[in-house]
Coordinates of N, CA, C and O in Angstrom, one line a residue:
M510 N 184.4 111.9 42.9 CA 183.6 111.2 42.1 C 184.6 110.0 41.4 O 185.5 110.6 40.8
I511 N 184.0 109.0 41.0 CA 185.0 108.0 40.3 C 184.4 107.7 39.0 O 183.1 107.4 38.9
N512 N 184.9 107.8 38.0 CA 184.6 107.5 36.6 C 185.1 106.2 36.2 O 186.3 106.1 36.3
L513 N 184.1 105.6 35.6 CA 184.7 104.1 35.0 C 184.4 104.0 33.7 O 183.3 104.6 33.3
K514 N 185.2 103.4 32.8 CA 184.8 103.0 31.5 C 184.7 101.5 31.2 O 185.8 101.1 31.6
M515 N 183.5 101.1 30.7 CA 183.4 99.8 30.6 C 182.6 99.5 29.4 O 182.0 100.2 28.8
D516 N 182.8 98.4 28.7 CA 182.1 98.1 27.3 C 180.9 97.7 28.0 O 180.6 97.3 29.4
R517 N 180.0 97.3 26.9 CA 178.5 96.8 27.5 C 178.4 95.6 28.2 O 177.7 95.4 29.2
K518 N 179.4 94.6 27.7 CA 179.5 93.3 28.4 C 180.0 93.5 29.9 O 179.2 92.7 30.9
E519 N 180.8 94.3 30.2 CA 181.2 94.6 31.6 C 180.2 95.1 32.4 O 180.0 94.9 33.6
F520 N 179.6 96.1 31.8 CA 178.5 96.8 32.5 C 177.5 95.8 32.8 O 176.9 95.9 34.0
F521 N 177.1 95.1 32.0 CA 176.0 94.0 32.2 C 176.5 93.3 33.2 O 175.5 92.9 34.4
A522 N 177.5 92.6 33.3 CA 178.1 91.9 34.3 C 178.1 92.4 35.8 O 177.8 91.9 36.6
V523 N 178.4 93.8 35.7 CA 178.5 94.5 37.0 C 177.0 94.5 37.6 O 176.8 94.4 38.7
I524 N 176.0 95.0 36.8 CA 174.6 95.1 37.2 C 174.2 93.8 37.5 O 173.4 93.8 38.6
E525 N 174.3 92.7 36.9 CA 173.9 91.5 37.2 C 174.3 91.0 38.6 O 173.7 90.4 39.3
G526 N 175.6 91.3 38.8 CA 176.2 90.9 40.0 C 175.7 91.7 41.2 O 175.5 91.0 42.3
L527 N 175.5 92.9 41.1 CA 174.9 93.9 42.1 C 173.4 93.2 42.5 O 173.0 93.3 43.5
V528 N 172.6 93.1 41.3 CA 171.3 92.8 41.4 C 171.0 91.4 42.1 O 170.2 91.2 43.0
R529 N 171.8 90.5 41.7 CA 171.6 89.0 42.3 C 172.3 89.0 43.7 O 171.9 87.9 44.4
S530 N 173.0 89.8 44.0 CA 173.7 89.6 45.3 C 173.5 90.6 46.3 O 174.1 90.6 47.4
S531 N 172.6 91.7 46.1 CA 172.4 92.8 47.0 C 171.1 93.0 47.3 O 170.1 92.8 46.5
Q532 N 170.9 93.6 48.4 CA 169.5 94.1 48.8 C 169.4 95.5 48.5 O 168.4 95.9 48.4
S533 N 170.4 96.0 47.7 CA 170.2 97.5 47.5 C 170.1 97.7 45.9 O 170.4 98.5 45.1
A534 N 169.3 96.7 45.3 CA 169.0 96.6 44.0 C 168.1 97.9 43.3 O 168.5 98.3 42.2
Q535 N 167.4 98.5 44.4 CA 166.8 99.6 43.9 C 167.8 100.8 43.5 O 167.6 101.5 42.6
Y536 N 168.9 100.9 44.2 CA 170.1 101.8 43.9 C 170.4 101.5 42.6 O 170.7 102.5 41.8
V537 N 170.6 100.3 42.2 CA 171.3 99.9 40.9 C 170.4 100.7 39.7 O 171.0 101.1 38.9
W538 N 169.2 100.4 39.7 CA 168.2 100.9 38.7 C 168.0 102.3 38.8 O 168.2 103.0 37.5
R539 N 168.1 102.9 39.9 CA 167.9 104.5 39.9 C 169.2 105.2 39.7 O 169.1 106.2 39.0
E540 N 170.2 104.7 40.3 CA 171.4 105.5 40.2 C 172.5 105.2 39.3 O 173.4 106.0 39.1
I541 N 172.5 103.8 38.8 CA 173.4 103.3 38.0 C 172.9 103.3 36.7 O 173.3 103.7 35.6
V542 N 171.9 102.3 36.4 CA 171.3 102.1 35.2 C 170.6 103.6 34.4 O 171.1 104.0 33.4
Y543 N 169.8 103.9 35.4 CA 169.2 105.0 34.6 C 170.0 106.2 34.3 O 170.0 106.9 33.4
K544 N 170.8 106.6 35.2 CA 172.0 107.7 35.0 C 172.9 107.4 34.0 O 173.5 108.4 33.6
S545 N 172.9 106.2 33.5 CA 173.9 106.0 32.4 C 173.3 106.0 31.0 O 174.1 105.7 30.2
I546 N 172.0 106.2 31.0 CA 171.4 106.1 29.7 C 172.1 106.9 28.6 O 172.4 106.5 27.4
F547 N 172.5 108.2 28.8 CA 172.9 109.1 27.9 C 174.3 108.9 27.9 O 174.9 109.5 27.0
N548 N 175.1 107.9 28.4 CA 176.4 107.6 28.3 C 176.5 106.5 27.3 O 177.8 106.0 26.9
M549 N 175.5 105.8 27.0 CA 175.5 104.8 26.0 C 174.9 105.2 24.5 O 174.1 106.0 24.4
N550 N 175.5 104.5 23.6 CA 175.2 104.7 22.2 C 173.9 103.8 22.0 O 173.6 103.0 22.8
A551 N 173.3 103.9 20.9 CA 171.9 103.1 20.7 C 172.2 101.7 20.8 O 171.4 100.9 21.3
E552 N 173.4 101.2 20.2 CA 173.8 99.8 20.1 C 173.9 99.3 21.7 O 173.4 98.2 21.8
D553 N 174.6 100.0 22.4 CA 174.8 99.7 23.7 C 173.5 99.5 24.7 O 173.1 98.7 25.4
L554 N 172.7 100.5 24.3 CA 171.4 100.5 25.0 C 170.3 99.1 24.6 O 169.9 98.6 25.4
D555 N 170.4 99.1 23.3 CA 169.7 97.8 22.7 C 170.2 96.5 23.4 O 169.4 95.6 23.9
Y556 N 171.5 96.4 23.3 CA 172.3 95.2 24.0 C 171.8 95.2 25.3 O 171.5 93.9 25.9
L557 N 172.0 96.0 26.2 CA 171.8 96.0 27.7 C 170.1 95.9 27.8 O 170.0 94.9 28.8
W558 N 169.2 96.5 27.1 CA 168.0 96.2 27.2 C 167.5 94.9 27.0 O 166.9 94.2 28.1
Y559 N 168.0 94.4 26.1 CA 167.7 92.9 25.7 C 168.2 91.9 26.8 O 167.6 91.1 27.3
Y560 N 169.3 92.1 27.1 CA 170.0 91.0 28.3 C 169.4 91.2 29.6 O 169.3 90.3 30.2
L561 N 169.0 92.7 29.9 CA 168.4 92.8 31.2 C 166.9 92.0 31.0 O 166.6 91.4 32.1
R562 N 166.3 92.2 30.0 CA 164.9 91.8 30.0 C 164.9 90.1 30.0 O 164.2 89.4 30.5
R563 N 166.0 89.7 29.2 CA 166.1 88.0 29.0 C 166.6 87.5 30.6 O 165.9 86.5 30.9
D564 N 167.6 88.1 31.1 CA 168.1 87.3 32.1 C 167.7 87.9 33.6 O 167.9 87.1 34.4
I565 N 167.4 89.1 33.7 CA 167.2 89.6 34.9 C 165.6 89.8 35.3 O 165.1 89.6 36.4
H566 N 165.0 89.9 34.1 CA 163.3 90.0 34.2 C 162.8 88.8 35.1 O 162.1 89.0 36.2
P567 N 163.3 87.5 35.0 CA 162.9 86.4 35.9 C 163.0 86.5 37.4 O 162.3 85.8 38.1
C568 N 164.0 87.5 37.6 CA 164.3 87.7 39.0 C 163.2 88.3 39.7 O 162.9 88.3 40.9
Y569 N 162.7 89.3 38.9 CA 161.6 90.4 39.4 C 160.1 89.7 39.1 O 159.2 90.3 39.8
F570 N 160.2 88.9 38.1 CA 158.8 88.5 37.8 C 158.5 87.1 37.7 O 159.0 86.2 36.6
Y571 N 158.4 86.2 38.7 CA 158.5 84.9 38.8 C 157.3 84.4 38.0 O 156.0 84.7 38.2
D572 N 157.3 83.3 37.2 CA 156.3 82.5 36.6 C 155.9 81.5 37.5 O 156.7 80.4 37.7
H573 N 154.7 81.5 38.0 CA 154.3 80.4 39.1 C 152.8 80.1 38.7 O 151.9 80.6 38.8
D574 N 152.8 78.7 38.1 CA 151.5 78.1 37.8 C 150.8 78.9 36.8 O 149.7 79.2 36.9
G575 N 151.5 79.5 35.6 CA 150.9 80.2 34.7 C 150.6 81.8 35.1 O 150.0 82.5 34.4
T576 N 150.9 82.2 36.3 CA 150.7 83.5 36.8 C 151.9 84.2 37.0 O 153.0 83.4 37.5
T577 N 151.9 85.5 36.7 CA 153.3 86.1 37.1 C 153.2 86.9 38.4 O 152.1 87.4 38.6
E578 N 154.1 86.4 39.2 CA 154.2 87.1 40.7 C 155.5 88.1 40.7 O 156.5 87.6 40.7
P579 N 154.9 89.2 40.8 CA 156.1 90.5 40.9 C 156.7 90.1 42.4 O 156.3 89.9 43.4
Q580 N 158.0 90.3 42.2 CA 158.9 90.4 43.6 C 159.3 91.7 43.9 O 159.4 92.6 43.2
P581 N 159.9 91.9 45.2 CA 160.3 93.3 45.7 C 161.4 93.7 44.8 O 162.3 93.1 44.3
G582 N 161.2 94.9 44.4 CA 162.1 95.7 43.5 C 161.4 95.7 42.0 O 162.2 96.4 41.2
H583 N 160.6 95.0 41.8 CA 160.0 94.8 40.3 C 159.7 96.1 39.5 O 159.9 96.4 38.6
D584 N 159.4 97.2 40.4 CA 158.7 98.5 39.8 C 160.0 99.0 39.3 O 160.0 99.8 38.5
D585 N 161.1 99.2 40.2 CA 162.2 100.1 39.5 C 162.9 99.4 38.4 O 163.4 100.0 37.5
F586 N 163.1 98.1 38.4 CA 163.4 97.3 37.3 C 162.8 97.5 36.2 O 163.1 97.8 35.1
A587 N 161.4 97.5 36.2 CA 160.4 97.8 35.0 C 160.5 99.2 34.5 O 160.7 99.4 33.3
H588 N 160.7 100.1 35.4 CA 160.9 101.5 35.0 C 162.3 101.8 34.5 O 162.0 102.4 33.5
A589 N 163.3 101.2 35.1 CA 164.6 101.5 34.2 C 164.5 100.9 32.7 O 165.1 101.5 32.0
L590 N 163.9 99.5 32.6 CA 163.8 99.1 31.4 C 162.9 99.9 30.4 O 163.2 100.1 29.1
A591 N 161.9 100.6 30.9 CA 160.9 101.5 30.2 C 161.8 102.8 29.7 O 161.7 103.1 28.5
A592 N 162.6 103.2 30.6 CA 163.3 104.2 30.2 C 164.4 104.0 29.3 O 164.8 104.9 28.4
M593 N 165.1 102.9 29.3 CA 166.0 102.4 28.2 C 165.5 102.1 27.1 O 166.5 102.2 25.9
H594 N 164.3 101.9 26.8 CA 163.7 101.2 25.4 C 163.5 102.5 24.7 O 163.0 103.4 24.8
R595 N 164.5 102.4 23.4 CA 164.6 103.3 22.6 C 163.2 103.6 21.6 O 163.0 104.8 21.0
G596 N 162.3 102.8 21.7 CA 161.2 102.8 20.9 C 160.2 103.6 21.7 O 159.1 103.7 21.4
N597 N 160.5 103.6 23.1 CA 159.5 104.2 24.0 C 159.9 105.7 24.3 O 160.1 106.0 25.4
R598 N 160.0 106.5 23.1 CA 160.3 108.0 23.2 C 159.2 108.7 22.9 O 158.5 108.4 21.6
Y599 N 159.0 109.9 23.4 CA 157.9 110.7 23.1 C 158.5 112.1 23.3 O 159.3 112.5 24.1
T600 N 158.0 113.4 22.5 CA 158.3 114.4 22.8 C 157.2 115.1 23.2 O 156.1 115.0 22.4
V601 N 157.3 115.6 24.4 CA 156.1 116.1 25.1 C 156.3 117.4 25.3 O 157.3 118.0 25.7
T602 N 155.2 118.2 24.8 CA 155.3 119.9 25.0 C 154.2 120.0 26.1 O 153.1 119.6 26.2
C603 N 154.7 120.8 27.1 CA 153.8 121.1 28.3 C 153.9 122.4 28.9 O 154.9 123.0 28.5
Q604 N 152.9 122.8 29.8 CA 153.1 124.2 30.4 C 152.4 124.2 31.5 O 151.1 123.8 31.7
G605 N 153.3 124.3 32.8 CA 152.5 124.5 33.9 C 151.7 125.6 34.1 O 151.7 126.5 33.5
P606 N 150.8 125.5 35.2 CA 149.8 126.7 35.4 C 150.5 128.0 35.6 O 150.0 129.2 35.3
K607 N 151.9 128.2 36.2 CA 152.4 129.4 36.5 C 153.4 129.7 35.4 O 154.3 130.6 35.6
Q608 N 153.6 128.9 34.3 CA 154.6 129.0 33.4 C 154.0 130.0 32.2 O 153.0 129.8 31.8
V609 N 154.8 130.9 31.8 CA 154.5 131.7 30.6 C 154.8 131.0 29.2 O 154.0 131.1 28.5
K610 N 155.9 130.1 29.2 CA 156.2 129.5 28.0 C 156.0 128.1 28.1 O 155.9 127.5 29.0
Q611 N 155.9 127.5 27.0 CA 155.8 126.0 26.9 C 157.2 125.4 26.7 O 158.2 126.1 26.5
H612 N 157.3 124.3 27.2 CA 158.6 123.4 27.4 C 158.5 122.1 26.7 O 157.4 121.6 26.9
K613 N 159.5 121.7 26.1 CA 159.4 120.4 25.5 C 160.6 119.4 26.1 O 161.6 120.0 26.6
Y614 N 160.1 118.4 26.4 CA 160.8 117.1 27.1 C 160.9 115.9 26.2 O 159.8 115.4 25.6
L615 N 162.1 115.3 26.2 CA 162.1 113.9 25.7 C 161.6 112.9 26.7 O 162.4 112.9 27.9
C616 N 160.7 112.2 26.5 CA 160.1 111.6 27.6 C 160.1 109.9 27.2 O 160.2 109.6 26.2
Y617 N 159.8 109.2 28.4 CA 159.2 107.8 28.0 C 158.1 107.6 28.8 O 157.8 108.3 29.8
K618 N 157.2 106.6 28.3 CA 156.0 106.2 29.0 C 156.2 105.2 30.0 O 156.6 104.0 29.6
Y619 N 155.8 105.2 31.0 CA 155.8 104.4 32.1 C 154.5 104.4 33.2 O 154.2 105.5 33.5
N620 N 153.8 103.2 33.4 CA 152.7 103.2 34.2 C 151.7 104.2 33.6 O 150.9 104.9 34.6
G621 N 151.5 104.4 32.4 CA 150.6 105.4 31.7 C 151.0 106.8 32.0 O 150.1 107.7 31.6
E622 N 152.0 107.1 32.5 CA 152.5 108.6 32.6 C 153.9 108.7 31.8 O 154.6 108.0 31.6
Y623 N 153.8 110.1 31.5 CA 155.0 110.5 30.6 C 156.1 111.0 31.6 O 155.8 111.8 32.6
R624 N 157.2 110.3 31.6 CA 158.3 110.7 32.5 C 159.4 111.4 31.7 O 159.9 110.6 30.8
P625 N 159.9 112.5 32.1 CA 160.9 113.1 31.4 C 162.4 112.7 31.4 O 162.5 112.3 32.6
L626 N 163.0 112.5 30.3 CA 164.6 112.1 30.5 C 165.2 113.2 30.6 O 166.2 113.7 31.3
L627 N 164.9 114.2 29.6 CA 165.6 115.5 29.6 C 164.9 116.7 28.7 O 164.0 116.3 27.9
N628 N 165.1 117.8 29.2 CA 164.3 118.9 28.5 C 165.2 119.2 26.9 O 166.4 119.1 27.0
V629 N 164.5 119.5 26.1 CA 165.1 119.8 24.7 C 164.7 121.0 24.1 O 163.8 121.6 24.9
G630 N 165.3 121.6 23.4 CA 165.0 122.8 22.9 C 165.6 123.9 23.7 O 165.2 125.3 23.4
V631 N 166.5 123.7 24.6 CA 167.1 124.7 25.3 C 168.7 124.4 25.2 O 169.0 123.5 25.0
T632 N 169.5 125.5 25.6 CA 171.0 125.4 25.2 C 171.4 124.4 26.3 O 172.2 123.4 25.9
C633 N 171.1 124.3 27.5 CA 171.8 123.5 28.6 C 170.6 122.3 28.8 O 169.5 122.5 29.5
K634 N 170.7 121.2 28.3 CA 170.1 120.2 28.5 C 170.0 119.5 29.8 O 171.2 119.2 30.1
R635 N 169.0 119.5 30.6 CA 169.2 118.7 32.0 C 168.8 117.5 32.0 O 167.3 117.4 31.7
F636 N 169.3 116.4 32.5 CA 168.8 115.2 32.6 C 167.9 115.3 33.9 O 167.9 115.8 34.9
Q637 N 166.6 114.7 33.9 CA 165.6 114.6 34.8 C 165.7 113.5 35.9 O 166.2 112.4 35.6
P638 N 165.1 113.7 37.1 CA 165.1 112.7 38.2 C 164.2 111.4 37.6 O 163.3 111.5 36.8
F639 N 164.7 110.4 38.3 CA 164.1 109.0 38.0 C 162.5 109.1 38.4 O 161.8 108.5 37.5
D640 N 162.2 109.6 39.4 CA 160.7 109.9 39.7 C 159.9 110.8 39.0 O 158.6 111.1 39.3
A641 N 160.6 111.7 38.3 CA 160.0 112.8 37.6 C 158.7 112.6 36.6 O 158.8 111.5 35.9
V642 N 157.5 113.2 36.8 CA 156.4 112.9 35.9 C 155.8 114.2 35.4 O 155.9 115.1 36.1
I643 N 155.4 114.1 34.4 CA 154.6 115.4 33.7 C 153.2 115.1 34.2 O 152.7 114.3 33.6
P644 N 152.6 116.1 34.9 CA 151.2 116.1 35.1 C 150.3 116.0 33.7 O 150.6 116.9 32.9
K645 N 149.3 115.2 33.7 CA 148.5 115.3 32.4 C 147.9 116.6 32.2 O 147.6 116.9 31.0
E646 N 147.6 117.3 33.1 CA 146.9 118.4 32.7 C 147.8 119.7 32.1 O 147.3 120.6 31.6
W647 N 149.0 119.4 32.3 CA 150.1 120.3 31.8 C 150.5 119.9 30.4 O 151.1 120.9 29.7
I648 N 150.0 118.7 29.8 CA 150.4 118.2 28.4 C 149.5 119.1 27.6 O 148.5 119.1 27.4
R649 N 150.4 119.6 26.3 CA 149.8 120.3 25.3 C 149.9 119.6 24.0 O 148.9 119.5 23.4
A650 N 150.9 118.7 23.7 CA 151.1 117.9 22.6 C 152.0 116.7 22.9 O 153.1 117.0 23.8
V651 N 151.8 115.6 22.3 CA 152.6 114.5 22.2 C 153.0 114.1 21.0 O 152.0 113.9 20.2
G652 N 154.3 113.8 20.8 CA 154.7 113.3 19.5 C 155.6 111.9 19.7 O 156.3 111.9 20.7
H653 N 155.2 110.7 19.0 CA 155.8 109.5 19.3 C 156.8 109.4 18.4 O 156.6 109.5 17.3
R654 N 157.9 109.0 18.8 CA 159.1 108.6 17.9 C 158.9 107.0 17.4 O 158.3 106.2 18.1
S655 N 159.2 106.8 16.2 CA 159.1 105.4 15.8 C 159.9 104.4 16.7 O 161.0 104.8 17.3
V656 N 159.7 103.1 16.4 CA 160.3 102.1 17.2 C 161.4 101.5 16.5 O 161.1 100.9 15.5
P657 N 162.5 101.8 16.8 CA 163.8 101.3 15.8 C 163.8 99.8 16.0 O 163.4 99.1 17.0
E658 N 164.6 99.1 15.2 CA 164.8 97.6 15.4 C 165.8 97.5 16.5 O 166.8 98.4 16.4
N659 N 165.7 96.5 17.2 CA 166.8 96.1 18.3 C 167.4 94.7 17.7 O 166.9 93.6 17.6
I660 N 168.7 94.8 17.2 CA 169.3 93.6 16.5 C 169.6 92.5 17.4 O 169.8 91.3 17.0
Y661 N 169.5 92.7 18.7 CA 169.8 91.8 19.7 C 168.6 90.9 20.2 O 168.7 89.6 20.4
V662 N 167.3 91.2 19.8 CA 166.1 90.7 20.0 C 165.9 89.6 18.9 O 165.8 90.0 17.9
P663 N 165.9 88.2 19.3 CA 165.5 87.1 18.4 C 164.1 87.1 17.8 O 163.4 88.0 18.8
D664 N 164.0 86.6 16.9 CA 162.7 86.7 16.3 C 161.6 86.2 17.1 O 160.3 86.6 17.3
D665 N 161.9 85.0 18.0 CA 160.8 84.5 18.8 C 160.4 85.2 20.0 O 159.6 85.1 20.8
K666 N 161.3 86.5 20.3 CA 161.0 87.5 21.4 C 160.7 88.8 20.9 O 160.7 89.6 21.9
K667 N 160.3 89.0 19.8 CA 160.3 90.3 19.2 C 159.0 91.0 20.0 O 159.1 92.4 20.0
A668 N 158.1 90.2 20.4 CA 157.0 91.0 21.1 C 157.4 91.8 22.4 O 157.1 92.8 22.7
W669 N 158.5 91.2 22.9 CA 159.3 92.1 24.2 C 159.4 93.4 23.7 O 159.1 94.4 24.4
W670 N 160.1 93.6 22.5 CA 160.5 94.7 21.9 C 159.5 95.8 21.5 O 159.4 96.8 21.5
T671 N 158.4 95.2 20.8 CA 157.4 95.8 20.0 C 156.2 96.1 20.7 O 155.4 97.1 20.2
E672 N 155.8 95.4 21.6 CA 154.6 95.7 22.5 C 154.9 96.4 23.7 O 155.1 95.7 24.7
L673 N 154.9 97.6 23.5 CA 155.2 98.6 24.7 C 154.2 98.5 25.7 O 152.9 98.7 25.4
P674 N 154.4 98.4 27.0 CA 153.5 98.4 28.0 C 153.0 99.7 28.2 O 153.6 100.9 27.9
E675 N 151.7 99.9 28.6 CA 151.2 101.5 29.0 C 151.9 101.8 30.1 O 151.9 102.4 30.8

C-alpha cells in the first residue's frame, strides 16, 4: 500500500485531473474520495465539498436549455458529495431480524436511504462500504445532526449547502 500526504488543494487537483481525463471516474468517487472522508478534518471536507460542487458538478450535470441532463458517472459523484456533506449526518439505530441487539451507525442520506459511514458505540469503529444501505424495516430511531456552516460557500450559493437532497 502507498500512503500519500496531501493538502486539500493538492487532493482536489488530483481528483479533478483523474475525473476530467479518465474513464475510471467511478473508481475515484468510490475508492479515493469516499475512503478519504475520515482522513480529513471538517475544514478540509468543507473545502473539498464546495470546490467539487462548484467545479466538477457541471461535468456530470449539464444544463441544456434550462433542463439538467445527467451524464455517465453522475450517480457516484452525487453519492460521494452526499457522503462528504457534514450537514447530512444522522445517527441511525437499527436492528436486523436475526439480531439480538440494536446497533447505531453514523449515516448520511442519499436517494432517500440511510447509508452508514461507520458503526458507533463500539470499541472498534468500522468504515462501511460505499454501497451499504440500512433497510427501512430495520430502522428503530433516527437523529439528525445540525447543519454546520461551510465557510467556503459564498452567500449566493448557500442553497447548495443548506438544501439537502432526499
